[in-house]
Amino acid sequence: MSTTTPPRVPLDGRRIRAAVIGVGAIGRGSHLPALQELAAEGETEVVAAVDIDATAVRAFCADEGVPHAYTDLELMLAEQRPDLVTICTPPTLHREQSIAALRAGAWVWCEKPPVPTLADYAAVEAEEGAQGGPYSSIVFQHRFGSGTRHVRRLLAEQAFGRPLVVHCQTTWYRDAAYYAVPWRGRWQTEGGGPAMGHGIHQMDLMLDLLGPWSEVRAMAGRLVHDVETEDVSTALVRFESGALATVVNSVLSPDEVSRIRIDCERATVELTHLYGHSNADWRVTPAPGVPDDEAAGWRDFGADVPSSHLAQLRELVESMRAGRRPRSSGADGRTSLELVTALYKSAFTDATVRRGEIGPGDPYYTALHGGAPGWAPGTNTDAGTGTGRDTGGTGTVTGTGSGDAPDPARAEAPA
């Protein structure tokens, strides 16, 4: 980490000073409420907010009782010296903002997708503290909560037997108005299409439950929307355990659903929801011959703690106070980005991609389109990729939310 990092006051016995970067829908609708809930418990205080829109950030601070409004991130970091920075901006800004916060000695909680490329992720990792932080973690709130914790434990203990067949589905619907936001649908500003910006949540949860994958074979299409990225992808994934998975990521599906199903030797466990889940969204179906009392134990999820930004932030604050690396950071936070990158490489090269093969020197390490004809900006997008066409250019970043909500006028769906 940079040697310019100022000394920090220990976190024991005081509130964690937090700042929100980006006051769009995700900042106002998900990050701030989580911070405010922990503030009510004496854990945090929101000391500042930053946005390129001076009017918006002043209104945000006035409405929410945040004492300091800024349009300059570096100035805020120098003057307020927050312990925690939550980043709620478009993906193209995540790398530089995360690095600035880490160099100032602040921990980072960055909205997904983490950064546009594996090269960007490595650059952020390089700025983390060697021991005790600060660390940068990614918002993957579907990993957190009582349902995921319960199922993860049962899978780890092999109570269900070996995982065999997996389905991972993010089939959502986004219309032309959604893509009218200038930074959406473009590689440089959004990083990728639904595999990166929407389905990454379910894929991350799948990996969190099942462990390392070994290879992927994928296809992608641009079937409806006039964008640079794909609007649908499918993939076959093999896990190191031998389990086989099908993955579908779509923004073309009027009947919207998020779903993970894992068929094991002794049970099927299934999660069906949309933007977040509670205990009631999980279903466990025992195989014939499983004793009733054992199956009843599997179905007892305990007290209901829904997946949420709050559930993840609560664990992050505990990690900060303990000076330990949080979940969804470092190598653990990289897993889903690596799978998404491999999915794109496989789809655009028509080849099987193995985990670990994409590194420095690989074109997909620095751009998810990998320079592939028909997909890279400025190339012919008609041939073999659906009905879309190249629109040229890369657009400019004008929004401040990070991008899941079908309607930018309302609070962003906590996908």
mmCIF file of C-alpha atoms in Angstrom:
data_model
loop_
_atom_site.group_PDB
_atom_site.id
_atom_site.type_symbol
_atom_site.label_atom_id
_atom_site.label_comp_id
_atom_site.label_asym_id
_atom_site.label_seq_id
_atom_site.Cartn_x
_atom_site.Cartn_y
_atom_site.Cartn_z
ATOM 1 C CA MET A 1 0.000 0.000 0.000
ATOM 2 C CA SER A 2 1.129 3.577 -0.551
ATOM 3 C CA THR A 3 3.535 4.946 2.047
ATOM 4 C CA THR A 4 1.539 8.195 2.108
ATOM 5 C CA THR A 5 -1.258 6.555 4.097
ATOM 6 C CA PRO A 6 -1.739 8.603 7.283
ATOM 7 C CA PRO A 7 -1.822 6.917 10.694
ATOM 8 C CA ARG A 8 -5.242 5.826 11.844
ATOM 9 C CA VAL A 9 -7.026 6.063 15.152
ATOM 10 C CA PRO A 10 -7.913 2.529 16.373
ATOM 11 C CA LEU A 11 -11.522 1.543 15.719
ATOM 12 C CA ASP A 12 -12.134 0.057 19.147
ATOM 13 C CA GLY A 13 -14.574 2.018 21.251
ATOM 14 C CA ARG A 14 -15.711 4.478 18.592
ATOM 15 C CA ARG A 15 -18.021 4.688 15.623
ATOM 16 C CA ILE A 16 -16.695 3.885 12.171
ATOM 17 C CA ARG A 17 -16.662 7.038 10.053
ATOM 18 C CA ALA A 18 -18.206 6.300 6.655
ATOM 19 C CA ALA A 19 -18.549 8.229 3.403
ATOM 20 C CA VAL A 20 -20.852 7.463 0.469
ATOM 21 C CA ILE A 21 -19.463 7.968 -3.036
ATOM 22 C CA GLY A 22 -22.251 8.397 -5.583
ATOM 23 C CA VAL A 23 -25.689 9.544 -4.399
ATOM 24 C CA GLY A 24 -27.759 7.876 -7.094
ATOM 25 C CA ALA A 25 -30.332 5.163 -6.549
ATOM 26 C CA ILE A 26 -28.052 2.472 -5.121
ATOM 27 C CA GLY A 27 -26.345 4.865 -2.719
ATOM 28 C CA ARG A 28 -29.589 6.326 -1.439
ATOM 29 C CA GLY A 29 -31.672 3.170 -1.599
ATOM 30 C CA SER A 30 -29.309 0.459 -0.318
ATOM 31 C CA HIS A 31 -25.977 1.680 1.067
ATOM 32 C CA LEU A 32 -27.234 4.599 3.113
ATOM 33 C CA PRO A 33 -30.077 2.669 4.842
ATOM 34 C CA ALA A 34 -27.608 -0.047 5.865
ATOM 35 C CA LEU A 35 -25.208 2.551 7.262
ATOM 36 C CA GLN A 36 -28.056 4.308 9.057
ATOM 37 C CA GLU A 37 -29.233 1.062 10.658
ATOM 38 C CA LEU A 38 -25.762 0.421 12.033
ATOM 39 C CA ALA A 39 -25.547 4.064 13.103
ATOM 40 C CA ALA A 40 -28.675 3.515 15.204
ATOM 41 C CA GLU A 41 -26.806 0.621 16.852
ATOM 42 C CA GLY A 42 -23.807 2.824 17.600
ATOM 43 C CA GLU A 43 -21.520 1.187 15.031
ATOM 44 C CA THR A 44 -21.189 3.792 12.267
ATOM 45 C CA GLU A 45 -21.684 7.435 11.390
ATOM 46 C CA VAL A 46 -22.005 8.858 7.893
ATOM 47 C CA VAL A 47 -19.728 11.876 7.796
ATOM 48 C CA ALA A 48 -19.740 12.800 4.103
ATOM 49 C CA ALA A 49 -21.066 12.130 0.622
ATOM 50 C CA VAL A 50 -19.432 12.747 -2.752
ATOM 51 C CA ASP A 51 -20.945 13.150 -6.210
ATOM 52 C CA ILE A 52 -20.054 14.965 -9.435
ATOM 53 C CA ASP A 53 -23.499 16.613 -9.291
ATOM 54 C CA ALA A 54 -23.217 19.381 -6.695
ATOM 55 C CA THR A 55 -26.959 19.939 -6.492
ATOM 56 C CA ALA A 56 -27.668 16.231 -6.024
ATOM 57 C CA VAL A 57 -25.074 15.714 -3.301
ATOM 58 C CA ARG A 58 -26.198 18.802 -1.374
ATOM 59 C CA ALA A 59 -29.811 17.620 -1.521
ATOM 60 C CA PHE A 60 -28.764 14.118 -0.437
ATOM 61 C CA CYS A 61 -26.893 15.471 2.577
ATOM 62 C CA ALA A 62 -29.712 17.842 3.526
ATOM 63 C CA ASP A 63 -32.353 15.111 3.256
ATOM 64 C CA GLU A 64 -30.362 12.471 5.133
ATOM 65 C CA GLY A 65 -28.582 14.537 7.760
ATOM 66 C CA VAL A 66 -25.096 13.943 6.346
ATOM 67 C CA PRO A 67 -22.877 16.825 7.520
ATOM 68 C CA HIS A 68 -20.477 17.259 4.585
ATOM 69 C CA ALA A 69 -21.145 17.347 0.830
ATOM 70 C CA TYR A 70 -18.310 17.175 -1.711
ATOM 71 C CA THR A 71 -17.778 17.006 -5.466
ATOM 72 C CA ASP A 72 -14.065 16.178 -5.040
ATOM 73 C CA LEU A 73 -13.235 12.711 -3.699
ATOM 74 C CA GLU A 74 -9.591 13.473 -2.907
ATOM 75 C CA LEU A 75 -10.561 16.592 -0.955
ATOM 76 C CA MET A 76 -13.134 14.655 1.047
ATOM 77 C CA LEU A 77 -10.613 11.933 1.867
ATOM 78 C CA ALA A 78 -8.064 14.508 3.043
ATOM 79 C CA GLU A 79 -10.478 16.566 5.119
ATOM 80 C CA GLN A 80 -12.777 13.913 6.592
ATOM 81 C CA ARG A 81 -10.446 10.899 6.717
ATOM 82 C CA PRO A 82 -13.237 8.287 6.736
ATOM 83 C CA ASP A 83 -12.577 4.765 7.951
ATOM 84 C CA LEU A 84 -14.910 3.284 5.334
ATOM 85 C CA VAL A 85 -15.823 4.437 1.835
ATOM 86 C CA THR A 86 -18.827 2.899 0.071
ATOM 87 C CA ILE A 87 -18.618 3.221 -3.703
ATOM 88 C CA CYS A 88 -21.932 3.508 -5.546
ATOM 89 C CA THR A 89 -20.827 4.813 -8.947
ATOM 90 C CA PRO A 90 -20.739 3.306 -12.454
ATOM 91 C CA PRO A 91 -18.222 0.448 -12.841
ATOM 92 C CA THR A 92 -15.732 2.420 -14.916
ATOM 93 C CA LEU A 93 -14.988 4.597 -11.870
ATOM 94 C CA HIS A 94 -14.543 1.799 -9.341
ATOM 95 C CA ARG A 95 -10.816 1.236 -9.865
ATOM 96 C CA GLU A 96 -9.630 4.822 -9.429
ATOM 97 C CA GLN A 97 -12.010 5.547 -6.557
ATOM 98 C CA SER A 98 -11.121 2.350 -4.694
ATOM 99 C CA ILE A 99 -7.415 3.042 -5.050
ATOM 100 C CA ALA A 100 -7.806 6.634 -3.862
ATOM 101 C CA ALA A 101 -9.690 5.495 -0.756
ATOM 102 C CA LEU A 102 -7.193 2.727 0.065
ATOM 103 C CA ARG A 103 -4.266 5.098 -0.314
ATOM 104 C CA ALA A 104 -5.996 7.425 2.137
ATOM 105 C CA GLY A 105 -6.232 4.577 4.647
ATOM 106 C CA ALA A 106 -9.955 3.865 4.243
ATOM 107 C CA TRP A 107 -11.515 0.442 3.824
ATOM 108 C CA VAL A 108 -13.632 0.102 0.663
ATOM 109 C CA TRP A 109 -17.041 -1.434 0.123
ATOM 110 C CA CYS A 110 -17.612 -1.305 -3.630
ATOM 111 C CA GLU A 111 -20.879 -2.010 -5.401
ATOM 112 C CA LYS A 112 -20.816 -4.801 -7.940
ATOM 113 C CA PRO A 113 -19.594 -5.369 -10.575
ATOM 114 C CA PRO A 114 -16.277 -4.887 -8.797
ATOM 115 C CA VAL A 115 -14.233 -3.353 -11.617
ATOM 116 C CA PRO A 116 -14.389 -3.831 -15.397
ATOM 117 C CA THR A 117 -11.459 -6.265 -15.709
ATOM 118 C CA LEU A 118 -9.163 -8.655 -13.877
ATOM 119 C CA ALA A 119 -6.307 -6.220 -14.497
ATOM 120 C CA ASP A 120 -8.263 -3.519 -12.667
ATOM 121 C CA TYR A 121 -8.975 -5.909 -9.806
ATOM 122 C CA ALA A 122 -5.265 -6.687 -9.445
ATOM 123 C CA ALA A 123 -4.484 -2.963 -9.372
ATOM 124 C CA VAL A 124 -6.922 -2.435 -6.490
ATOM 125 C CA GLU A 125 -5.566 -5.455 -4.605
ATOM 126 C CA ALA A 126 -2.059 -4.027 -4.899
ATOM 127 C CA GLU A 127 -3.109 -1.008 -2.822
ATOM 128 C CA GLU A 128 -4.516 -2.999 0.105
ATOM 129 C CA GLY A 129 -2.783 -3.172 3.447
ATOM 130 C CA ALA A 130 -0.451 -6.104 4.007
ATOM 131 C CA GLN A 131 -1.891 -7.011 7.421
ATOM 132 C CA GLY A 132 -4.919 -5.651 9.203
ATOM 133 C CA GLY A 133 -6.218 -3.621 6.273
ATOM 134 C CA PRO A 134 -7.429 -1.477 4.784
ATOM 135 C CA TYR A 135 -9.053 -3.936 2.382
ATOM 136 C CA SER A 136 -11.437 -3.543 -0.533
ATOM 137 C CA SER A 137 -14.539 -5.752 -0.544
ATOM 138 C CA ILE A 138 -17.277 -6.132 -3.130
ATOM 139 C CA VAL A 139 -21.027 -5.933 -2.559
ATOM 140 C CA PHE A 140 -22.290 -9.477 -3.077
ATOM 141 C CA GLN A 141 -25.103 -9.341 -0.558
ATOM 142 C CA HIS A 142 -26.779 -12.567 -1.745
ATOM 143 C CA ARG A 143 -23.986 -14.503 0.015
ATOM 144 C CA PHE A 144 -25.150 -13.136 3.342
ATOM 145 C CA GLY A 145 -28.152 -13.929 5.516
ATOM 146 C CA SER A 146 -29.457 -17.001 7.301
ATOM 147 C CA GLY A 147 -30.573 -18.996 4.254
ATOM 148 C CA THR A 148 -27.228 -18.938 2.483
ATOM 149 C CA ARG A 149 -25.357 -19.586 5.726
ATOM 150 C CA HIS A 150 -27.500 -22.648 6.492
ATOM 151 C CA VAL A 151 -27.216 -24.177 3.013
ATOM 152 C CA ARG A 152 -23.491 -23.434 2.765
ATOM 153 C CA ARG A 153 -22.909 -25.307 6.034
ATOM 154 C CA LEU A 154 -24.950 -28.332 4.943
ATOM 155 C CA LEU A 155 -23.118 -28.500 1.617
ATOM 156 C CA ALA A 156 -19.728 -28.154 3.319
ATOM 157 C CA GLU A 157 -20.604 -30.963 5.716
ATOM 158 C CA GLN A 158 -21.832 -33.060 2.744
ATOM 159 C CA ALA A 159 -25.137 -33.599 4.498
ATOM 160 C CA PHE A 160 -26.806 -33.658 1.069
ATOM 161 C CA GLY A 161 -24.114 -35.884 -0.409
ATOM 162 C CA ARG A 162 -22.126 -34.815 -3.461
ATOM 163 C CA PRO A 163 -23.454 -31.912 -5.580
ATOM 164 C CA LEU A 164 -24.147 -33.245 -9.058
ATOM 165 C CA VAL A 165 -26.297 -30.967 -11.246
ATOM 166 C CA VAL A 166 -26.633 -27.199 -10.874
ATOM 167 C CA HIS A 167 -28.840 -24.565 -12.513
ATOM 168 C CA CYS A 168 -27.989 -20.867 -12.109
ATOM 169 C CA GLN A 169 -30.527 -18.501 -13.654
ATOM 170 C CA THR A 170 -30.780 -14.719 -13.849
ATOM 171 C CA THR A 171 -33.559 -14.042 -16.336
ATOM 172 C CA TRP A 172 -34.612 -10.425 -16.047
ATOM 173 C CA TYR A 173 -36.193 -7.804 -18.304
ATOM 174 C CA ARG A 174 -34.732 -4.452 -19.319
ATOM 175 C CA ASP A 175 -36.293 -2.221 -21.970
ATOM 176 C CA ALA A 176 -34.882 0.429 -24.299
ATOM 177 C CA ALA A 177 -35.353 3.155 -21.686
ATOM 178 C CA TYR A 178 -33.007 1.294 -19.362
ATOM 179 C CA TYR A 179 -30.284 1.326 -22.009
ATOM 180 C CA ALA A 180 -30.909 4.989 -22.826
ATOM 181 C CA VAL A 181 -28.673 5.813 -19.833
ATOM 182 C CA PRO A 182 -25.439 6.681 -21.696
ATOM 183 C CA TRP A 183 -23.035 4.428 -19.785
ATOM 184 C CA ARG A 184 -25.121 1.265 -20.035
ATOM 185 C CA GLY A 185 -24.573 -1.369 -22.671
ATOM 186 C CA ARG A 186 -21.023 -0.209 -23.440
ATOM 187 C CA TRP A 187 -17.854 -2.098 -22.648
ATOM 188 C CA GLN A 188 -15.806 0.874 -21.493
ATOM 189 C CA THR A 189 -18.361 2.284 -19.080
ATOM 190 C CA GLU A 190 -20.385 -0.740 -17.910
ATOM 191 C CA GLY A 191 -17.722 -3.404 -18.324
ATOM 192 C CA GLY A 192 -20.088 -5.997 -19.778
ATOM 193 C CA GLY A 193 -23.696 -6.991 -20.338
ATOM 194 C CA PRO A 194 -26.060 -9.073 -18.163
ATOM 195 C CA ALA A 195 -23.368 -11.648 -17.353
ATOM 196 C CA MET A 196 -21.332 -8.893 -15.708
ATOM 197 C CA GLY A 197 -23.949 -6.445 -14.488
ATOM 198 C CA HIS A 198 -26.879 -8.685 -13.533
ATOM 199 C CA GLY A 199 -26.097 -12.398 -13.406
ATOM 200 C CA ILE A 200 -22.836 -11.930 -11.534
ATOM 201 C CA HIS A 201 -24.795 -12.007 -8.259
ATOM 202 C CA GLN A 202 -26.245 -15.476 -8.778
ATOM 203 C CA MET A 203 -22.979 -16.773 -10.210
ATOM 204 C CA ASP A 204 -21.129 -15.424 -7.193
ATOM 205 C CA LEU A 205 -23.586 -17.154 -4.859
ATOM 206 C CA MET A 206 -23.258 -20.385 -6.838
ATOM 207 C CA LEU A 207 -19.466 -20.264 -6.439
ATOM 208 C CA ASP A 208 -19.756 -19.379 -2.765
ATOM 209 C CA LEU A 209 -21.898 -22.476 -2.190
ATOM 210 C CA LEU A 210 -20.079 -24.942 -4.437
ATOM 211 C CA GLY A 211 -16.444 -23.915 -4.422
ATOM 212 C CA PRO A 212 -13.958 -23.684 -7.299
ATOM 213 C CA TRP A 213 -14.931 -24.212 -10.920
ATOM 214 C CA SER A 214 -12.549 -25.820 -13.403
ATOM 215 C CA GLU A 215 -13.794 -24.989 -16.917
ATOM 216 C CA VAL A 216 -16.525 -23.141 -18.803
ATOM 217 C CA ARG A 217 -18.024 -23.290 -22.299
ATOM 218 C CA ALA A 218 -20.318 -20.402 -23.249
ATOM 219 C CA MET A 219 -22.362 -18.605 -25.900
ATOM 220 C CA ALA A 220 -23.552 -15.002 -26.045
ATOM 221 C CA GLY A 221 -25.943 -13.048 -28.234
ATOM 222 C CA ARG A 222 -27.192 -9.578 -28.933
ATOM 223 C CA LEU A 223 -30.772 -10.470 -29.795
ATOM 224 C CA VAL A 224 -32.839 -7.354 -29.059
ATOM 225 C CA HIS A 225 -30.967 -4.334 -27.734
ATOM 226 C CA ASP A 226 -28.843 -1.978 -29.822
ATOM 227 C CA VAL A 227 -25.815 -2.103 -27.507
ATOM 228 C CA GLU A 228 -22.132 -3.050 -27.643
ATOM 229 C CA THR A 229 -22.404 -5.822 -25.060
ATOM 230 C CA GLU A 230 -24.494 -8.966 -25.113
ATOM 231 C CA ASP A 231 -28.087 -9.047 -23.868
ATOM 232 C CA VAL A 232 -28.145 -12.809 -23.211
ATOM 233 C CA SER A 233 -25.585 -15.520 -22.456
ATOM 234 C CA THR A 234 -25.582 -19.184 -21.603
ATOM 235 C CA ALA A 235 -22.786 -21.308 -20.189
ATOM 236 C CA LEU A 236 -21.856 -24.812 -19.100
ATOM 237 C CA VAL A 237 -19.596 -24.897 -16.059
ATOM 238 C CA ARG A 238 -17.684 -27.828 -14.608
ATOM 239 C CA PHE A 239 -16.674 -27.634 -10.941
ATOM 240 C CA GLU A 240 -13.568 -29.154 -9.398
ATOM 241 C CA SER A 241 -15.934 -31.411 -7.450
ATOM 242 C CA GLY A 242 -17.190 -32.823 -10.756
ATOM 243 C CA ALA A 243 -20.601 -31.122 -10.562
ATOM 244 C CA LEU A 244 -21.958 -29.710 -13.839
ATOM 245 C CA ALA A 245 -23.866 -26.427 -14.050
ATOM 246 C CA THR A 246 -25.940 -24.566 -16.600
ATOM 247 C CA VAL A 247 -25.926 -20.760 -16.343
ATOM 248 C CA VAL A 248 -28.344 -18.376 -18.085
ATOM 249 C CA ASN A 249 -28.079 -14.574 -17.913
ATOM 250 C CA SER A 250 -30.734 -12.553 -19.729
ATOM 251 C CA VAL A 251 -32.332 -9.120 -19.840
ATOM 252 C CA LEU A 252 -34.940 -10.322 -22.350
ATOM 253 C CA SER A 253 -37.258 -12.252 -20.002
ATOM 254 C CA PRO A 254 -40.654 -10.730 -19.094
ATOM 255 C CA ASP A 255 -41.210 -13.352 -16.377
ATOM 256 C CA GLU A 256 -38.312 -12.268 -14.179
ATOM 257 C CA VAL A 257 -36.647 -14.652 -11.758
ATOM 258 C CA SER A 258 -33.342 -15.342 -10.021
ATOM 259 C CA ARG A 259 -32.797 -19.008 -9.279
ATOM 260 C CA ILE A 260 -30.203 -21.488 -8.100
ATOM 261 C CA ARG A 261 -30.941 -25.213 -7.955
ATOM 262 C CA ILE A 262 -28.450 -27.802 -6.734
ATOM 263 C CA ASP A 263 -29.236 -31.490 -7.174
ATOM 264 C CA CYS A 264 -27.167 -33.563 -4.761
ATOM 265 C CA GLU A 265 -27.058 -37.278 -4.045
ATOM 266 C CA ARG A 266 -29.474 -37.008 -1.118
ATOM 267 C CA ALA A 267 -31.451 -33.828 -1.770
ATOM 268 C CA THR A 268 -32.299 -30.979 -4.106
ATOM 269 C CA VAL A 269 -31.872 -27.507 -2.643
ATOM 270 C CA GLU A 270 -33.400 -24.610 -4.550
ATOM 271 C CA LEU A 271 -33.512 -20.830 -4.141
ATOM 272 C CA THR A 272 -36.075 -18.825 -6.132
ATOM 273 C CA HIS A 273 -36.354 -15.043 -5.732
ATOM 274 C CA LEU A 274 -35.724 -11.847 -7.678
ATOM 275 C CA TYR A 275 -33.580 -9.170 -6.015
ATOM 276 C CA GLY A 276 -33.109 -10.699 -2.557
ATOM 277 C CA HIS A 277 -34.068 -13.725 -0.519
ATOM 278 C CA SER A 278 -35.209 -14.850 2.914
ATOM 279 C CA ASN A 279 -35.576 -18.287 4.497
ATOM 280 C CA ALA A 280 -38.950 -18.802 2.828
ATOM 281 C CA ASP A 281 -37.362 -18.551 -0.630
ATOM 282 C CA TRP A 282 -35.313 -21.731 -0.086
ATOM 283 C CA ARG A 283 -36.716 -25.228 -0.605
ATOM 284 C CA VAL A 284 -35.102 -28.540 0.310
ATOM 285 C CA THR A 285 -36.465 -31.739 -1.257
ATOM 286 C CA PRO A 286 -34.975 -34.942 0.202
ATOM 287 C CA ALA A 287 -34.282 -37.977 -1.956
ATOM 288 C CA PRO A 288 -36.309 -41.145 -1.325
ATOM 289 C CA GLY A 289 -35.106 -42.953 1.767
ATOM 290 C CA VAL A 290 -33.857 -39.908 3.689
ATOM 291 C CA PRO A 291 -35.202 -40.148 7.285
ATOM 292 C CA ASP A 292 -37.936 -37.633 8.081
ATOM 293 C CA ASP A 293 -36.144 -36.247 11.116
ATOM 294 C CA GLU A 294 -32.997 -35.595 9.094
ATOM 295 C CA ALA A 295 -34.982 -33.831 6.365
ATOM 296 C CA ALA A 296 -36.742 -31.747 9.013
ATOM 297 C CA GLY A 297 -33.362 -30.591 10.296
ATOM 298 C CA TRP A 298 -32.344 -29.554 6.791
ATOM 299 C CA ARG A 299 -35.500 -27.444 6.511
ATOM 300 C CA ASP A 300 -34.919 -25.675 9.822
ATOM 301 C CA PHE A 301 -33.148 -22.488 8.769
ATOM 302 C CA GLY A 302 -33.397 -20.823 12.173
ATOM 303 C CA ALA A 303 -34.114 -17.123 12.693
ATOM 304 C CA ASP A 304 -34.741 -15.367 9.403
ATOM 305 C CA VAL A 305 -32.001 -12.936 8.356
ATOM 306 C CA PRO A 306 -32.725 -11.900 4.748
ATOM 307 C CA SER A 307 -29.931 -11.339 2.270
ATOM 308 C CA SER A 308 -29.224 -7.616 2.190
ATOM 309 C CA HIS A 309 -26.646 -4.875 2.110
ATOM 310 C CA LEU A 310 -27.185 -4.614 5.859
ATOM 311 C CA ALA A 311 -26.290 -8.271 6.453
ATOM 312 C CA GLN A 312 -23.044 -7.910 4.522
ATOM 313 C CA LEU A 313 -22.169 -4.519 6.009
ATOM 314 C CA ARG A 314 -22.655 -5.859 9.528
ATOM 315 C CA GLU A 315 -20.082 -8.583 8.854
ATOM 316 C CA LEU A 316 -17.744 -6.090 7.175
ATOM 317 C CA VAL A 317 -17.804 -3.821 10.221
ATOM 318 C CA GLU A 318 -16.960 -6.804 12.424
ATOM 319 C CA SER A 319 -13.985 -7.544 10.156
ATOM 320 C CA MET A 320 -12.840 -3.941 10.303
ATOM 321 C CA ARG A 321 -12.858 -3.927 14.084
ATOM 322 C CA ALA A 322 -10.971 -7.232 14.149
ATOM 323 C CA GLY A 323 -8.474 -6.069 11.516
ATOM 324 C CA ARG A 324 -9.077 -9.139 9.359
ATOM 325 C CA ARG A 325 -9.742 -9.533 5.661
ATOM 326 C CA PRO A 326 -13.512 -9.580 5.045
ATOM 327 C CA ARG A 327 -15.324 -12.085 2.894
ATOM 328 C CA SER A 328 -15.881 -10.993 -0.706
ATOM 329 C CA SER A 329 -12.453 -9.367 -0.885
ATOM 330 C CA GLY A 330 -9.082 -10.396 -2.271
ATOM 331 C CA ALA A 331 -9.071 -13.830 -3.887
ATOM 332 C CA ASP A 332 -12.550 -14.523 -2.515
ATOM 333 C CA GLY A 333 -13.958 -11.398 -4.164
ATOM 334 C CA ARG A 334 -12.232 -12.194 -7.449
ATOM 335 C CA THR A 335 -13.879 -15.577 -8.089
ATOM 336 C CA SER A 336 -17.030 -14.418 -9.852
ATOM 337 C CA LEU A 337 -15.178 -11.809 -11.944
ATOM 338 C CA GLU A 338 -12.828 -14.544 -13.149
ATOM 339 C CA LEU A 339 -15.774 -16.766 -14.123
ATOM 340 C CA VAL A 340 -17.506 -13.898 -15.955
ATOM 341 C CA THR A 341 -14.276 -13.108 -17.809
ATOM 342 C CA ALA A 342 -13.871 -16.746 -18.811
ATOM 343 C CA LEU A 343 -17.511 -16.865 -19.925
ATOM 344 C CA TYR A 344 -16.938 -13.979 -22.315
ATOM 345 C CA LYS A 345 -13.681 -15.427 -23.632
ATOM 346 C CA SER A 346 -15.325 -18.773 -24.258
ATOM 347 C CA ALA A 347 -18.327 -17.197 -25.979
ATOM 348 C CA PHE A 348 -16.258 -14.957 -28.236
ATOM 349 C CA THR A 349 -13.563 -17.525 -29.111
ATOM 350 C CA ASP A 350 -15.782 -20.616 -29.324
ATOM 351 C CA ALA A 351 -13.431 -22.500 -27.002
ATOM 352 C CA THR A 352 -13.414 -24.060 -23.551
ATOM 353 C CA VAL A 353 -11.714 -21.807 -20.990
ATOM 354 C CA ARG A 354 -10.103 -23.193 -17.852
ATOM 355 C CA ARG A 355 -9.831 -21.464 -14.511
ATOM 356 C CA GLY A 356 -6.541 -19.653 -14.082
ATOM 357 C CA GLU A 357 -5.661 -19.362 -17.765
ATOM 358 C CA ILE A 358 -6.564 -15.661 -18.128
ATOM 359 C CA GLY A 359 -3.689 -13.535 -16.869
ATOM 360 C CA PRO A 360 -1.434 -10.671 -17.960
ATOM 361 C CA GLY A 361 -0.874 -10.830 -21.709
ATOM 362 C CA ASP A 362 -4.292 -12.328 -22.419
ATOM 363 C CA PRO A 363 -6.518 -9.760 -24.193
ATOM 364 C CA TYR A 364 -9.441 -10.710 -21.941
ATOM 365 C CA TYR A 365 -7.406 -9.742 -18.877
ATOM 366 C CA THR A 366 -7.704 -6.064 -19.817
ATOM 367 C CA ALA A 367 -11.069 -5.988 -21.663
ATOM 368 C CA LEU A 368 -13.977 -8.362 -21.397
ATOM 369 C CA HIS A 369 -14.606 -8.157 -25.149
ATOM 370 C CA GLY A 370 -11.010 -9.272 -25.682
ATOM 371 C CA GLY A 371 -10.854 -7.331 -28.940
ATOM 372 C CA ALA A 372 -13.051 -9.981 -30.551
ATOM 373 C CA PRO A 373 -14.451 -9.096 -33.996
ATOM 374 C CA GLY A 374 -18.149 -8.413 -33.778
ATOM 375 C CA TRP A 375 -17.896 -7.518 -30.097
ATOM 376 C CA ALA A 376 -15.080 -5.035 -29.591
ATOM 377 C CA PRO A 377 -16.171 -1.389 -29.995
ATOM 378 C CA GLY A 378 -15.877 -0.165 -33.560
ATOM 379 C CA THR A 379 -16.122 -3.605 -35.162
ATOM 380 C CA ASN A 380 -18.960 -5.046 -37.218
ATOM 381 C CA THR A 381 -21.516 -6.392 -34.747
ATOM 382 C CA ASP A 382 -23.999 -7.875 -37.200
ATOM 383 C CA ALA A 383 -22.199 -11.104 -38.084
ATOM 384 C CA GLY A 384 -23.174 -14.047 -35.929
ATOM 385 C CA THR A 385 -24.060 -12.087 -32.826
ATOM 386 C CA GLY A 386 -27.766 -11.435 -33.129
ATOM 387 C CA THR A 387 -29.637 -8.515 -34.611
ATOM 388 C CA GLY A 388 -27.841 -5.613 -32.981
ATOM 389 C CA ARG A 389 -25.494 -3.276 -34.788
ATOM 390 C CA ASP A 390 -22.466 -1.270 -33.744
ATOM 391 C CA THR A 391 -23.282 2.227 -32.564
ATOM 392 C CA GLY A 392 -19.670 3.380 -32.324
ATOM 393 C CA GLY A 393 -17.998 5.333 -29.544
ATOM 394 C CA THR A 394 -18.047 4.660 -25.857
ATOM 395 C CA GLY A 395 -20.305 7.318 -24.382
ATOM 396 C CA THR A 396 -19.722 9.424 -21.284
ATOM 397 C CA VAL A 397 -20.488 8.777 -17.665
ATOM 398 C CA THR A 398 -23.349 10.961 -16.546
ATOM 399 C CA GLY A 399 -25.130 8.781 -13.994
ATOM 400 C CA THR A 400 -24.188 8.083 -10.408
ATOM 401 C CA GLY A 401 -26.005 4.824 -9.607
ATOM 402 C CA SER A 402 -24.363 1.492 -10.322
ATOM 403 C CA GLY A 403 -27.023 0.053 -12.526
ATOM 404 C CA ASP A 404 -29.440 -2.799 -11.774
ATOM 405 C CA ALA A 405 -32.783 -1.022 -11.512
ATOM 406 C CA PRO A 406 -35.144 -1.284 -14.492
ATOM 407 C CA ASP A 407 -36.362 2.243 -13.749
ATOM 408 C CA PRO A 408 -33.581 4.777 -13.023
ATOM 409 C CA ALA A 409 -36.096 7.078 -11.353
ATOM 410 C CA ARG A 410 -36.694 4.734 -8.437
ATOM 411 C CA ALA A 411 -34.400 3.210 -5.845
ATOM 412 C CA GLU A 412 -32.150 0.691 -7.493
ATOM 413 C CA ALA A 413 -33.201 -2.885 -6.979
ATOM 414 C CA PRO A 414 -30.756 -4.546 -4.554
ATOM 415 C CA ALA A 415 -29.712 -7.152 -7.081
#
